[in-house]
Short mmCIF file of C-alpha atoms in Angstrom, two decimals:
data_model
loop_
_atom_site.label_atom_id
_atom_site.label_comp_id
_atom_site.label_asym_id
_atom_site.label_seq_id
_atom_site.Cartn_x
_atom_site.Cartn_y
_atom_site.Cartn_z
CA UNK A 1 31.43 148.22 66.04
CA UNK A 2 33.81 146.64 63.56
CA UNK A 3 32.61 147.08 60.03
CA UNK A 4 31.99 143.97 57.99
CA UNK A 5 33.58 143.69 54.57
CA UNK A 6 31.22 144.69 51.83
CA UNK A 7 30.25 141.52 50.00
CA UNK A 8 27.83 142.83 47.42
CA UNK A 9 27.76 146.03 45.42
CA UNK A 10 25.55 147.38 42.67
CA UNK A 11 26.14 150.44 40.49
CA UNK A 12 23.83 151.69 37.74
CA UNK A 13 24.16 154.77 35.55
CA UNK A 14 21.97 156.46 32.93
CA UNK A 15 23.78 158.70 30.44
CA UNK A 16 22.11 160.78 27.71
CA UNK A 17 24.84 162.97 26.17
CA UNK A 18 24.50 165.68 23.56
CA UNK A 19 27.34 165.58 21.03
CA UNK A 20 27.66 169.35 20.85
CA UNK A 21 27.68 170.00 24.61
CA UNK A 22 29.70 166.93 25.57
CA UNK A 23 28.41 165.57 28.88
CA UNK A 24 26.45 168.71 29.82
CA UNK A 25 22.88 167.84 30.76
CA UNK A 26 23.73 164.16 31.36
CA UNK A 27 22.01 162.62 34.38
CA UNK A 28 23.33 159.55 36.14
CA UNK A 29 21.88 157.41 38.89
CA UNK A 30 23.62 154.70 40.79
CA UNK A 31 24.08 153.25 44.18
CA UNK A 32 25.52 150.63 46.41
CA UNK A 33 23.98 147.73 48.27
CA UNK A 34 25.99 145.73 50.76
CA UNK A 35 25.37 143.01 53.29
CA UNK A 36 27.62 140.88 55.42
CA UNK A 37 27.41 138.06 57.90
CA UNK A 38 30.22 136.80 60.07
CA UNK A 39 30.24 134.03 62.65
CA UNK A 40 33.05 133.40 65.10
CA UNK A 41 33.56 132.14 68.63
CA UNK A 42 34.54 133.93 71.82
CA UNK A 43 34.67 133.24 75.55
CA UNK A 44 32.04 134.29 78.07
CA UNK A 45 32.02 133.17 81.72
CA UNK A 46 34.78 130.68 80.89
CA UNK A 47 32.66 129.16 78.14
CA UNK A 48 33.12 129.21 74.37
CA UNK A 49 30.09 130.85 72.78
CA UNK A 50 29.07 131.87 69.28
CA UNK A 51 29.48 135.50 68.17
CA UNK A 52 27.43 136.49 65.11
CA UNK A 53 27.56 139.83 63.25
CA UNK A 54 25.13 140.96 60.53
CA UNK A 55 25.41 144.18 58.51
CA UNK A 56 23.27 145.78 55.81
CA UNK A 57 23.83 149.01 53.85
CA UNK A 58 22.14 150.78 50.94
CA UNK A 59 23.14 154.09 49.32
CA UNK A 60 21.37 155.34 46.17
CA UNK A 61 23.09 158.14 44.25
CA UNK A 62 22.03 160.70 41.66
CA UNK A 63 23.94 163.40 39.81
CA UNK A 64 24.09 165.54 36.70
CA UNK A 65 26.69 167.26 34.54
CA UNK A 66 26.24 171.02 34.90
CA UNK A 67 28.90 171.63 32.23
CA UNK A 68 30.66 169.42 29.67
CA UNK A 69 33.21 168.36 32.32
CA UNK A 70 31.74 169.13 35.78
CA UNK A 71 29.23 166.93 37.62
CA UNK A 72 27.46 167.42 40.94
CA UNK A 73 25.27 165.06 42.90
CA UNK A 74 24.51 163.42 46.21
CA UNK A 75 24.18 160.00 47.80
CA UNK A 76 21.79 159.06 50.60
CA UNK A 77 22.71 156.05 52.69
CA UNK A 78 21.32 153.81 55.41
CA UNK A 79 23.28 151.22 57.37
CA UNK A 80 22.40 148.87 60.20
CA UNK A 81 24.28 146.20 62.08
CA UNK A 82 23.72 143.74 64.91
CA UNK A 83 26.00 141.67 67.13
CA UNK A 84 24.73 138.61 68.98
CA UNK A 85 26.69 136.57 71.51
CA UNK A 86 25.24 133.19 72.49
CA UNK A 87 21.99 134.23 70.80
CA UNK A 88 21.64 137.43 72.86
CA UNK A 89 21.88 140.79 71.10
CA UNK A 90 24.73 142.82 72.63
CA UNK A 91 25.17 145.59 70.06
CA UNK A 92 22.93 147.34 67.53
CA UNK A 93 24.00 150.14 65.18
CA UNK A 94 21.94 152.37 62.88
CA UNK A 95 23.33 155.13 60.63
CA UNK A 96 21.85 157.57 58.12
CA UNK A 97 24.20 159.50 55.84
CA UNK A 98 24.14 162.05 53.04
CA UNK A 99 27.10 162.80 50.79
CA UNK A 100 27.03 165.74 48.36
CA UNK A 101 29.88 165.61 45.85
CA UNK A 102 31.38 167.39 42.86
CA UNK A 103 33.57 165.99 40.08
CA UNK A 104 35.79 167.49 37.42
CA UNK A 105 36.47 165.32 34.35
CA UNK A 106 39.33 165.41 31.84
CA UNK A 107 39.24 163.27 28.71
CA UNK A 108 42.52 161.41 28.19
CA UNK A 109 41.77 159.50 25.02
CA UNK A 110 38.64 157.99 23.50
CA UNK A 111 36.44 156.67 26.28
CA UNK A 112 39.06 157.08 29.04
CA UNK A 113 38.48 159.92 31.52
CA UNK A 114 40.40 161.11 34.57
CA UNK A 115 38.40 162.82 37.32
CA UNK A 116 38.90 164.50 40.67
CA UNK A 117 36.14 164.26 43.26
CA UNK A 118 35.45 166.33 46.38
CA UNK A 119 32.84 164.93 48.77
CA UNK A 120 31.29 166.03 52.07
CA UNK A 121 29.83 162.95 53.79
CA UNK A 122 27.71 163.64 56.89
CA UNK A 123 26.23 160.85 59.01
CA UNK A 124 24.02 160.57 62.07
CA UNK A 125 23.65 157.34 63.98
CA UNK A 126 23.35 155.51 67.25
CA UNK A 127 24.72 152.36 68.84
CA UNK A 128 23.08 150.38 71.63
CA UNK A 129 25.36 148.28 73.81
CA UNK A 130 24.25 145.54 76.19
CA UNK A 131 20.93 143.74 76.56
CA UNK A 132 17.84 143.81 78.73
CA UNK A 133 17.91 146.50 81.43
CA UNK A 134 21.65 147.13 81.02
CA UNK A 135 21.50 148.85 77.63
CA UNK A 136 23.62 151.93 76.91
CA UNK A 137 22.81 154.10 73.89
CA UNK A 138 25.47 156.29 72.25
CA UNK A 139 24.59 158.86 69.56
CA UNK A 140 27.20 159.74 66.93
CA UNK A 141 27.61 162.56 64.42
CA UNK A 142 30.31 162.45 61.74
CA UNK A 143 31.27 165.23 59.32
CA UNK A 144 34.03 164.60 56.80
CA UNK A 145 35.75 165.99 53.73
CA UNK A 146 37.35 163.63 51.20
CA UNK A 147 39.31 164.16 48.00
CA UNK A 148 39.61 161.27 45.55
CA UNK A 149 41.07 161.04 42.03
CA UNK A 150 39.90 158.31 39.69
CA UNK A 151 39.51 156.94 36.19
CA UNK A 152 36.33 156.23 34.25
CA UNK A 153 36.56 154.11 31.10
CA UNK A 154 33.58 153.72 28.77
CA UNK A 155 34.05 150.27 27.22
CA UNK A 156 31.12 150.51 24.82
CA UNK A 157 27.73 152.19 24.60
CA UNK A 158 26.29 150.27 27.56
CA UNK A 159 29.04 149.60 30.09
CA UNK A 160 31.91 151.46 31.75
CA UNK A 161 34.38 150.74 34.56
CA UNK A 162 35.32 153.28 37.22
CA UNK A 163 37.97 153.26 39.93
CA UNK A 164 38.93 155.88 42.54
CA UNK A 165 41.21 156.22 45.55
CA UNK A 166 40.94 158.63 48.49
CA UNK A 167 44.17 160.63 48.87
CA UNK A 168 43.07 163.17 51.48
CA UNK A 169 40.39 163.08 54.16
CA UNK A 170 39.46 164.85 57.38
CA UNK A 171 36.75 163.78 59.82
CA UNK A 172 35.10 165.27 62.88
CA UNK A 173 33.21 162.98 65.26
CA UNK A 174 30.94 163.77 68.18
CA UNK A 175 29.71 160.96 70.46
CA UNK A 176 27.28 161.32 73.35
CA UNK A 177 26.05 158.48 75.56
CA UNK A 178 22.51 158.82 76.90
CA UNK A 179 22.67 160.71 80.17
CA UNK A 180 26.41 161.35 79.79
CA UNK A 181 28.83 163.94 78.46
CA UNK A 182 29.74 164.21 74.81
CA UNK A 183 33.24 163.59 73.47
CA UNK A 184 34.71 164.99 70.26
CA UNK A 185 37.52 163.83 68.01
CA UNK A 186 39.21 164.94 64.80
CA UNK A 187 41.20 162.82 62.37
CA UNK A 188 43.20 163.86 59.31
CA UNK A 189 44.66 161.48 56.74
CA UNK A 190 46.92 162.49 53.90
CA UNK A 191 49.69 160.45 52.29
CA UNK A 192 50.26 160.21 48.55
CA UNK A 193 52.84 157.43 48.87
CA UNK A 194 51.75 155.37 51.89
CA UNK A 195 49.49 152.37 52.14
CA UNK A 196 46.80 153.93 54.34
CA UNK A 197 45.57 156.64 52.00
CA UNK A 198 42.03 155.36 51.66
CA UNK A 199 39.88 152.69 50.14
CA UNK A 200 40.31 151.76 46.51
CA UNK A 201 36.88 151.42 44.93
CA UNK A 202 36.08 149.73 41.64
CA UNK A 203 32.64 149.70 40.07
CA UNK A 204 30.87 148.77 36.86
CA UNK A 205 28.30 151.15 35.41
CA UNK A 206 25.68 150.09 32.90
CA UNK A 207 24.94 152.85 30.42
CA UNK A 208 21.65 153.38 28.63
#
């Protein structure tokens, strides 16, 4: 199922730093909420019919600095999507994911920090194709490793801006249709100069 562009995102952070220990002991919470709706037209039985796609995703995150410059945490996500053609549901997707991560920070100057992040996203989901008595259910498992550098800039005592970019990723996928045989795939991406490195993410964090 083609993913719908994320149209809404929310990130929140709580930081309580000790001047002597730097960021050690700081906890932060955040997350992402996204929803999308797309309507287009396609042909079915030589007729032009409406094709509608709806997606929803939520992924809260929590972490803590275990040293003045190292943070660990995890995100837990849920995503669902539906496709309807001529008012009849033809595809339904549900995914649950967990992503433990670790970050190393280096202070550049003032409130500007550079960080490197290693993450291990794991997701379990299923997709139902068809409608009525002709439904086919496919279960999916994805395990990935991703490396992403980024910058975090604390503008003032209540807001900061963060951006990161995936430079290296590897993913293993296992798909099994109900009553059928499973299929496995592996994908590796790594290119420090190309245009398909990964997704650039930009977020605003509110500090308090």
